[in-house]
Coordinates of C-alpha atoms and ligand atoms in Angstrom, one line a residue:
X1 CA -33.2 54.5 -15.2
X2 CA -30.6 56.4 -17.4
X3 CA -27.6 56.0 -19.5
X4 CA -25.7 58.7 -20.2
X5 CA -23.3 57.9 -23.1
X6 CA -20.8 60.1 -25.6
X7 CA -21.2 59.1 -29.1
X8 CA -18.9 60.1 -31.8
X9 CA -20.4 60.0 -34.8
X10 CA -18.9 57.9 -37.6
X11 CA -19.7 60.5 -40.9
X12 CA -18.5 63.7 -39.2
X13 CA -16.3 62.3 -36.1
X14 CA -18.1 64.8 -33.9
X15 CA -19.1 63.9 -30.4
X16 CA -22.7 63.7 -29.1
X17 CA -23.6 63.6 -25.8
X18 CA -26.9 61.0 -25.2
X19 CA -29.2 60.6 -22.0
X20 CA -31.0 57.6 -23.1
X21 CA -34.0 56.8 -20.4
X22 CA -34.9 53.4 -20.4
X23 CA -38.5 51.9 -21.5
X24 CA -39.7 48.7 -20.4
X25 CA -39.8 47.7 -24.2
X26 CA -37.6 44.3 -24.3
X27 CA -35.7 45.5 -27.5
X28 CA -35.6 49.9 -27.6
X29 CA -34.6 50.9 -31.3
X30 CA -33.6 54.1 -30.4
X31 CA -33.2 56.6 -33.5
X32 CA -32.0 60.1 -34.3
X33 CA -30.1 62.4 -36.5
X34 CA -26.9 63.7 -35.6
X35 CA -27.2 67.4 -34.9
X36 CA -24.0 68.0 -36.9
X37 CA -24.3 65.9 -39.9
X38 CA -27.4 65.1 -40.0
X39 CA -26.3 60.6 -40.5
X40 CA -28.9 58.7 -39.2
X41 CA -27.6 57.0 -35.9
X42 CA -29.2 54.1 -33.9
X43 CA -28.9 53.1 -30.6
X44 CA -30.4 49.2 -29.8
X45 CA -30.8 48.3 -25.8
X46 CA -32.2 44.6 -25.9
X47 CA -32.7 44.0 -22.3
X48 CA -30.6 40.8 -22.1
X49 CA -27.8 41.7 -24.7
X50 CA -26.9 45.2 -23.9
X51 CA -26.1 48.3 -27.0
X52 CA -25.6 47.8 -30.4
X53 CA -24.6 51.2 -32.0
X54 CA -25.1 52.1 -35.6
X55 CA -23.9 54.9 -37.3
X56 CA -21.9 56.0 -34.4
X57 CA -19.7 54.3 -31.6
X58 CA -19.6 54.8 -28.3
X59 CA -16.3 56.2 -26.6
X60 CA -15.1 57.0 -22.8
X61 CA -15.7 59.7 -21.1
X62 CA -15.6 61.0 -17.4
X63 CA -18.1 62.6 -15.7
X64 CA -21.1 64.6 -16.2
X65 CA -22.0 65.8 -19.5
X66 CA -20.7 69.5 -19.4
X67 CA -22.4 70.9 -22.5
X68 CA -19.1 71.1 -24.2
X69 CA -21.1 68.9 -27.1
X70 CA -24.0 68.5 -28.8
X71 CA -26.6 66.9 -26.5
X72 CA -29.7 64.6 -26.8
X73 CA -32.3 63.3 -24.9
X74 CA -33.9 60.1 -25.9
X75 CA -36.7 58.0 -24.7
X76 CA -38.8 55.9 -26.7
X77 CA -42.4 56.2 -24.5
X78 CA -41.9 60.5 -24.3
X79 CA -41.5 63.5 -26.5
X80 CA -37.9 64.7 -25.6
X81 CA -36.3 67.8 -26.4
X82 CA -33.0 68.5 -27.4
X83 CA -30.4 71.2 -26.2
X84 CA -29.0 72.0 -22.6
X85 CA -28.1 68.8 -20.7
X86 CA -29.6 69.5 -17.1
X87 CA -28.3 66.7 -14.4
X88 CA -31.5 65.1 -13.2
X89 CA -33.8 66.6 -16.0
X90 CA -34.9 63.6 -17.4
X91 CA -37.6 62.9 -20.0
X92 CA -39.1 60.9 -17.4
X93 CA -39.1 63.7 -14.8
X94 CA -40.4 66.2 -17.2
X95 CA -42.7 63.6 -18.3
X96 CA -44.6 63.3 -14.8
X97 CA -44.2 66.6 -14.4
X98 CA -46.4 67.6 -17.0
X99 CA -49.0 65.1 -17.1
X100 CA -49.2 64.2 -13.1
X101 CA -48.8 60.9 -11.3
X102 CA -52.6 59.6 -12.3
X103 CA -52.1 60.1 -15.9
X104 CA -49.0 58.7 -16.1
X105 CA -50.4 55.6 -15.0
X106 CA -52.5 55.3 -17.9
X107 CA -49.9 55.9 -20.0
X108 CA -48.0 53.3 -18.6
X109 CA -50.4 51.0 -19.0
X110 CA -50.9 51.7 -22.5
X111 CA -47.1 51.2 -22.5
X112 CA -47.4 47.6 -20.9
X113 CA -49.7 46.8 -23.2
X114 CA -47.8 48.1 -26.4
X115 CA -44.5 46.0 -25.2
X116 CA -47.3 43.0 -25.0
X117 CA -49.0 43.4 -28.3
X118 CA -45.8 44.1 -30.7
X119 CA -44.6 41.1 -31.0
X120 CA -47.9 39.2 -31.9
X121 CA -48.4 41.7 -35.0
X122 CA -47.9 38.8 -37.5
X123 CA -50.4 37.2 -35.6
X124 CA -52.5 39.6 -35.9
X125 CA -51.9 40.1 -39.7
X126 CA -52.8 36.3 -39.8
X127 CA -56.3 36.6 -38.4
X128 CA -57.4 39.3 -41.0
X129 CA -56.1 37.6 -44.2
X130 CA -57.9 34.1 -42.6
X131 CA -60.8 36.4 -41.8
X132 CA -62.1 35.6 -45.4
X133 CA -60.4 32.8 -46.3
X134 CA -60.6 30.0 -44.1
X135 CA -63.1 30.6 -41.5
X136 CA -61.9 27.6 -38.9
X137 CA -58.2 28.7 -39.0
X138 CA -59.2 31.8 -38.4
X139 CA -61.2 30.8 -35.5
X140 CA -58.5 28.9 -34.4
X141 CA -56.3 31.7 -34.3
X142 CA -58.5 34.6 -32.3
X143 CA -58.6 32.0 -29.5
X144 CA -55.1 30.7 -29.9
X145 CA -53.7 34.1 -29.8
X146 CA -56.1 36.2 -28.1
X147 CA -58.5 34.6 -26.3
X148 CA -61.5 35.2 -28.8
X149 CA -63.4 32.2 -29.1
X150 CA -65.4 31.5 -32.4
X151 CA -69.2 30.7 -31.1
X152 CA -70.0 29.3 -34.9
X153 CA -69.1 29.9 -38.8
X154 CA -72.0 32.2 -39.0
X155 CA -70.6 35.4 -40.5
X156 CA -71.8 37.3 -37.6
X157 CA -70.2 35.1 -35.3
X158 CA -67.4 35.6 -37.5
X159 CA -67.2 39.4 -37.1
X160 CA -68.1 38.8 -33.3
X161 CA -64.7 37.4 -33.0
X162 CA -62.7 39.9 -35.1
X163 CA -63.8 43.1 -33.7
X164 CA -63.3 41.2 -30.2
X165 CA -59.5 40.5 -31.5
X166 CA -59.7 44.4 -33.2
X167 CA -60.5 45.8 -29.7
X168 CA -58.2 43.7 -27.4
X169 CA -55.2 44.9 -29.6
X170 CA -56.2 48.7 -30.3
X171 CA -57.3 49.1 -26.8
X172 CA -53.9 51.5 -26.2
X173 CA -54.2 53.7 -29.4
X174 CA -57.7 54.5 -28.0
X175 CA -59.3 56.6 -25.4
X176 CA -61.6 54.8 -22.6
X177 CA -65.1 54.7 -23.8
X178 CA -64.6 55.6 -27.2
X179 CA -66.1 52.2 -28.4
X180 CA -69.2 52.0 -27.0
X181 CA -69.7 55.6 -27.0
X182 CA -69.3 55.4 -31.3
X183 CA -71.9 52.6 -31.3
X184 CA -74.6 53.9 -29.0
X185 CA -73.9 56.9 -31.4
X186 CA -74.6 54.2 -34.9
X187 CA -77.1 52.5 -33.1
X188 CA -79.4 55.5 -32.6
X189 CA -78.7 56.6 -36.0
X190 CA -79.8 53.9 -37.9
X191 CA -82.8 53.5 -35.2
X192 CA -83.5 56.8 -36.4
X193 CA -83.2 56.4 -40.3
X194 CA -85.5 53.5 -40.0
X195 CA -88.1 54.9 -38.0
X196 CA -88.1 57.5 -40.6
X197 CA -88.5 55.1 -44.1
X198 CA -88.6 51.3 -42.9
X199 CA -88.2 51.1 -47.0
X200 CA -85.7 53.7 -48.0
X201 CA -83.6 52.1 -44.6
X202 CA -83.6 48.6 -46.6
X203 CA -83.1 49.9 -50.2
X204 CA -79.5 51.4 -48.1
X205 CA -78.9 48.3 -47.0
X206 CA -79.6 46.3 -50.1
X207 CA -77.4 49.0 -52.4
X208 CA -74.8 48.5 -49.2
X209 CA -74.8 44.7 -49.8
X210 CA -75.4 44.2 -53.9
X211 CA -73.1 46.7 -54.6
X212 CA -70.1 44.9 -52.3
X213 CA -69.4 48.3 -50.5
X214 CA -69.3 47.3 -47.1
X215 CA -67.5 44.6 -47.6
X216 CA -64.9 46.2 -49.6
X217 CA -64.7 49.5 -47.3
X218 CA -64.1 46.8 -44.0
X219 CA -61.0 46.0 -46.1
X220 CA -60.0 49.0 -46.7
X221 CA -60.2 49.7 -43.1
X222 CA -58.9 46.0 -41.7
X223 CA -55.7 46.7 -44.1
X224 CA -54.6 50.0 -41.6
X225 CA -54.8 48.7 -38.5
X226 CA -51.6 46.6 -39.3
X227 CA -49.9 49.5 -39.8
X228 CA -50.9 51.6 -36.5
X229 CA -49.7 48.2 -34.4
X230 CA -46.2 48.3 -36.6
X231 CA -46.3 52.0 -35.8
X232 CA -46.6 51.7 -31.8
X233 CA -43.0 52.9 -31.4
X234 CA -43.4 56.3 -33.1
X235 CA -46.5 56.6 -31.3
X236 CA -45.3 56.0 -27.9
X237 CA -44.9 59.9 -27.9
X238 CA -48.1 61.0 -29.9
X239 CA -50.3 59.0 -27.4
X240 CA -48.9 60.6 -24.1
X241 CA -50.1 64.1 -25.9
X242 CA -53.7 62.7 -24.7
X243 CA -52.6 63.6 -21.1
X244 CA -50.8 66.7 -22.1
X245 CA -53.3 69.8 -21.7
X246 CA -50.3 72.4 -22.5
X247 CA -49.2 70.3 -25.6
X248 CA -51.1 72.7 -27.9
X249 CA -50.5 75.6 -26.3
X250 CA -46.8 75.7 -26.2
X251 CA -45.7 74.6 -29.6
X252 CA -42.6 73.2 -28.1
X253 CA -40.0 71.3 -30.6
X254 CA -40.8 68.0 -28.8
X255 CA -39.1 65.1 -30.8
X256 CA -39.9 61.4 -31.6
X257 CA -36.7 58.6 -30.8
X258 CA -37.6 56.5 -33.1
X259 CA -38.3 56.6 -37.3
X260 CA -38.7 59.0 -39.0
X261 CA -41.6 61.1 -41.2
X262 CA -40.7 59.2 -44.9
X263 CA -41.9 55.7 -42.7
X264 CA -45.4 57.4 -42.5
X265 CA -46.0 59.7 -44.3
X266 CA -48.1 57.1 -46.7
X267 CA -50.2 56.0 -44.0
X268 CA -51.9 59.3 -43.4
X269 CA -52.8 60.2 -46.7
X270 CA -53.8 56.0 -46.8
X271 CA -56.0 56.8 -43.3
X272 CA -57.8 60.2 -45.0
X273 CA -58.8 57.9 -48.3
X274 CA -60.2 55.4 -46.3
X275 CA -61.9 57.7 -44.4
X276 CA -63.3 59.6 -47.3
X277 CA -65.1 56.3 -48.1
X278 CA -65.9 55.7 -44.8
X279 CA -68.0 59.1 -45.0
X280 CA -70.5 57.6 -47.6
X281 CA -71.9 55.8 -44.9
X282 CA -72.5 58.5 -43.3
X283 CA -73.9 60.5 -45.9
X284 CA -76.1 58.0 -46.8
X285 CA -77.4 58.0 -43.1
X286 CA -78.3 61.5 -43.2
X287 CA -80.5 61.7 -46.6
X288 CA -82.3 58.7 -44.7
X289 CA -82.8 60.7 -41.5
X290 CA -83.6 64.1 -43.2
X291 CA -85.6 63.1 -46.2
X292 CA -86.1 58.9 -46.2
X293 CA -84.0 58.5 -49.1
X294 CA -79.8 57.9 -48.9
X295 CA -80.0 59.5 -52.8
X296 CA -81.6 62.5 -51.8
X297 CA -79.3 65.2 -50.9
X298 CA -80.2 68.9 -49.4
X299 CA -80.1 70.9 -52.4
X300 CA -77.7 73.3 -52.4
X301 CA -77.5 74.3 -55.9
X302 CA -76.0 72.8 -58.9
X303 CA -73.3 71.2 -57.1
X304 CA -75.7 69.1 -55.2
X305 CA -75.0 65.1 -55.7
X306 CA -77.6 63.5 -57.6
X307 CA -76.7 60.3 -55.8
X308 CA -75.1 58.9 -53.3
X309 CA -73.2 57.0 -56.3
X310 CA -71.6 60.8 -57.3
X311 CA -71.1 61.6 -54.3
X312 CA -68.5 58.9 -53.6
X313 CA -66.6 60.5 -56.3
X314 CA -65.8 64.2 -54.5
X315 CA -62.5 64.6 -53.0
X316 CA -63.2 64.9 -49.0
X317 CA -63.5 68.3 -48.3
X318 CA -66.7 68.7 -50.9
X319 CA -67.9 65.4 -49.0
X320 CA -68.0 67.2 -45.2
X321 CA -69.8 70.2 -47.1
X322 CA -73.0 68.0 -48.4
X323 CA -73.6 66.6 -44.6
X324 CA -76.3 69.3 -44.0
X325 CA -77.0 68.9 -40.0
X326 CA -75.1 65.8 -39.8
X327 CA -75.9 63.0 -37.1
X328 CA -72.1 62.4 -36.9
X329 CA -69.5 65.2 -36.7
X330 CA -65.8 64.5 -37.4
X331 CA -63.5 65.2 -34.6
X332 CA -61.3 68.3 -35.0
X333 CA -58.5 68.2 -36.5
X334 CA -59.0 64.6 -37.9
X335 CA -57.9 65.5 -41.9
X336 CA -55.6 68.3 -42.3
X337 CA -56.8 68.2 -46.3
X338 CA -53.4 70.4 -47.3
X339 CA -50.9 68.6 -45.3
X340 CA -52.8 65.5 -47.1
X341 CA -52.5 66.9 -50.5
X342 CA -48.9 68.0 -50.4
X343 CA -47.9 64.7 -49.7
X344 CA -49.9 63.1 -51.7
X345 CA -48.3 65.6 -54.1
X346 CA -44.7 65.3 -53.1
X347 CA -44.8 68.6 -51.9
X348 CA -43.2 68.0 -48.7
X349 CA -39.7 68.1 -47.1
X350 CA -38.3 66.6 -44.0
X351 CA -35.6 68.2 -42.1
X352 CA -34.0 64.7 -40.0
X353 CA -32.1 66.6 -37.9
X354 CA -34.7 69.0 -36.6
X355 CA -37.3 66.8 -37.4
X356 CA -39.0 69.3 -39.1
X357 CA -41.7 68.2 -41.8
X358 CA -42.3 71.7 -43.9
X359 CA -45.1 71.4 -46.8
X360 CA -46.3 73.2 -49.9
X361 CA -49.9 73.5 -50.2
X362 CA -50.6 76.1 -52.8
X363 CA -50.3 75.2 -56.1
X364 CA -47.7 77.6 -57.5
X365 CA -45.8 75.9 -60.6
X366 CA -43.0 74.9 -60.5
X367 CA -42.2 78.0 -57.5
X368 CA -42.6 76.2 -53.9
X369 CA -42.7 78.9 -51.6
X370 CA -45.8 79.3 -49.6
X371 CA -45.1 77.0 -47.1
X372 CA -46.5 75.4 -43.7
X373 CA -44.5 73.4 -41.7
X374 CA -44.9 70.9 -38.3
X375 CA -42.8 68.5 -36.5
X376 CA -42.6 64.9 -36.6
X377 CA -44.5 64.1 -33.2
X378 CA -47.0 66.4 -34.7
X379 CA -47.5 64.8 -37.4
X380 CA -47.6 61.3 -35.7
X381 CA -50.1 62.7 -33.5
X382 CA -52.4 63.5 -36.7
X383 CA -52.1 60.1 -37.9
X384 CA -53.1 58.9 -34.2
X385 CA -56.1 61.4 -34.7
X386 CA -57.2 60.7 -37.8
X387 CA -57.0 56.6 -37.1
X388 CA -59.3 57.4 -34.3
X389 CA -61.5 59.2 -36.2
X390 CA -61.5 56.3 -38.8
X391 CA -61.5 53.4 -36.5
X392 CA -65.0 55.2 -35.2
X393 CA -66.3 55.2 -38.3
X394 CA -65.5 51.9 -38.6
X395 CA -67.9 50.9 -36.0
X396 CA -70.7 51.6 -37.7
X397 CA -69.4 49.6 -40.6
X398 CA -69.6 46.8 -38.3
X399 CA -73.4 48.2 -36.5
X400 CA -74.6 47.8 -40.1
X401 CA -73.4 44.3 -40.9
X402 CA -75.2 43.2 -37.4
X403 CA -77.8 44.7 -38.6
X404 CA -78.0 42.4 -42.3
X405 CA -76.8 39.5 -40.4
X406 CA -79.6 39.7 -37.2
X407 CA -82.2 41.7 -38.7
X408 CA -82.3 42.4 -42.4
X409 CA -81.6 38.6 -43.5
X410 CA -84.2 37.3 -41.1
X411 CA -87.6 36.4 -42.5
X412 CA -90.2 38.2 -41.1
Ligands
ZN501 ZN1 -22.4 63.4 -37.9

């Protein structure tokens, strides 16, 4: 269903025509810029209370839109575009049409499950700080909540539950499979790495443990997934892209209806630092498989790390480049290391209106004028990307405690 309403816009007083397409969220916080001024306008449809406009009012008109204003499409679950009003063109429509019946289904479930899972993100937040704090409350909670029953106190038992609760919730931000196809993937890698050196395997794990770094890089990583659930509405758009085959080809100004670039632009460059850690892990995996020893690098020169210790310290881009014939490979397109930098940099503008993100990734002084620019469902479609990418990665944090927990503790 659509509403087609005529805005005027409180800053500039100029009118903008709206087709807003309804979601089956309960409460749609529907955001853009107006095209004129550029004010920040929203548009909340709660299901039982009707609009709530700010920035802008609503005012009477009759008849069709007629193109005589400024017009915009809005839908919270699609990317819309902006421009020509078209009777009957709805994001909707479009939406099917590009993607096909089957597909849309799956996006629609996602969708269901998205207007399900929102509202239990404090919940959610809950579990992971009692994850390490108060073992019965947090049992309490997973089955409370979301079903997850806590078999014991042990700490595998413990993780059991959490990555039961992790799944259940992330399920729509992934793609099917992708879980158990990243932990036959761990599994066979660390078969491998022992099968090579039983020793140098345990020596891994014992540095892994003594050293705190698993547990502190399953923070790192449990601290982000907050942020993706908080994030759903933005990504409502980023995740139908899975469907969309001609999404890369087309480069079409698609646009997001809800926040805006600023709201995110920390969680990327928060998602590629996580992930840099997450890649010592990896590393360490390798030198095991190749040469029995997660110290031992290939040599490749001076720049070779002498230790898995220095090699924690390169910036991401040297990391990839010392994983010589690597039993993992990082998805494409899963750090875009300059878009990274520049905003880690403050190198980076944001254009609300056209929601245009432009970026500065040569260094040039105090000059800024080599620059690359995307769009804001680009952008959230990087983050959705490069979550994946780290959420994987994060399943072999959790292979590796199994393994300490069921194997390595044991006596033999
Ligand atoms: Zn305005």
């Amino acid at each position: 269903m659509n509403f087609n309403q005529r805005l005027e816009c409180n800053t500039c007083k100029t009118y903008v025509d709206c087709r807003i397409g309804m979601s089956n969220r309960d409460v749609q916080p529907i955001s853009f810029a107006c095209p004129t001024c550029g004010e920040g306008i929203l548009i909340e449809l709660n299901l039982d209370k009707g609009f709530k406009y700010t920035g802008a009012k609503s005012i009477h008109f009759d008849g069709p839109f007629t193109n005589e204003n400024p017009f915009v499409d809005l839908h919270l679950d699609f990317p819309v575009i902006f421009g020509e009003y078209k009777m009957g063109h709805t994001p909707f429509m479009k939406a099917i049409g590009r993607i096909g019946h089957e597909n849309f289904k799956t996006h629609n479930a996602r969708l269901n499950a998205l207007n399900f899972l929102y509202p239990k993100l404090e919940d959610f937040k809950r579990i992971l700080r009692l994850y390490s704090k108060n073992k019965k409350l947090f049992g309490q909670l997973c089955e409370s909540k979301f079903g997850e029953k806590l078999r014991s106190e042990k700490p595998e038992d413990l993780n059991l539950a959490l990555y039961c609760v992790i799944a259940k919730v992330f399920f729509p931000f992934s793609m099917q499979e992708e879980n158990a196809d990243s932990v036959k993937l761990h599994m066979q890698a660390m078969h491998d790495a022992l099968n090579k050196d039983k020793v140098g395997f345990d020596a891994f794990i014992n540095e892994l443990f003594d050293t705190d770094f698993l547990h502190n890089i399953q923070q790192d990583c449990l601290e982000l997934y907050p942020q993706i659930l908080a994030g759903e509405l933005a990504f409502r758009p980023a995740l139908f892209l899975d469907f969309d085959a001609n999404y890369e080809k087309e480069l079409v100004a698609f646009r997001v209806s809800a926040h805006d670039f600023q709201r995110y632009k920390d969680l990327y460059k928060d998602i590629s630092e996580v992930m840099s850690r997450e890649l010592i892990l990896v590393a360490g995996l390798n030198n095991l498989i190749h040469r029995g020893d997660f110290n031992k690098f290939k040599n490749t020169g001076k720049n070779t790390p002498k230790s898995l210790h220095a090699y924690a310290d390169l910036p991401y881009g040297f990391k990839t480049s010392h994983l010589d014939d690597c039993w993992y490979s990082i998805g494409d397109g899963a750090v875009n290391n300059q878009l990274r930098n520049s905003i880690a940099h403050g190198k980076v503008e944001y254009d609300e209106i056209t929601q245009q993100i432009t970026y500065f990734p040569k260094k040039e002084g105090i000059k800024q004028e080599k620059s690359e620019s995307i769009y804001f469902l680009d952008f959230m479609r990087s983050i959705l990307i490069s979550y994946r990418e780290m959420h994987r990665m994060h399943q072999l944090i959790k292979c590796l405690f199994n393994y300490y927990y069921l194997i390595h503790q044991k006596p033999a």
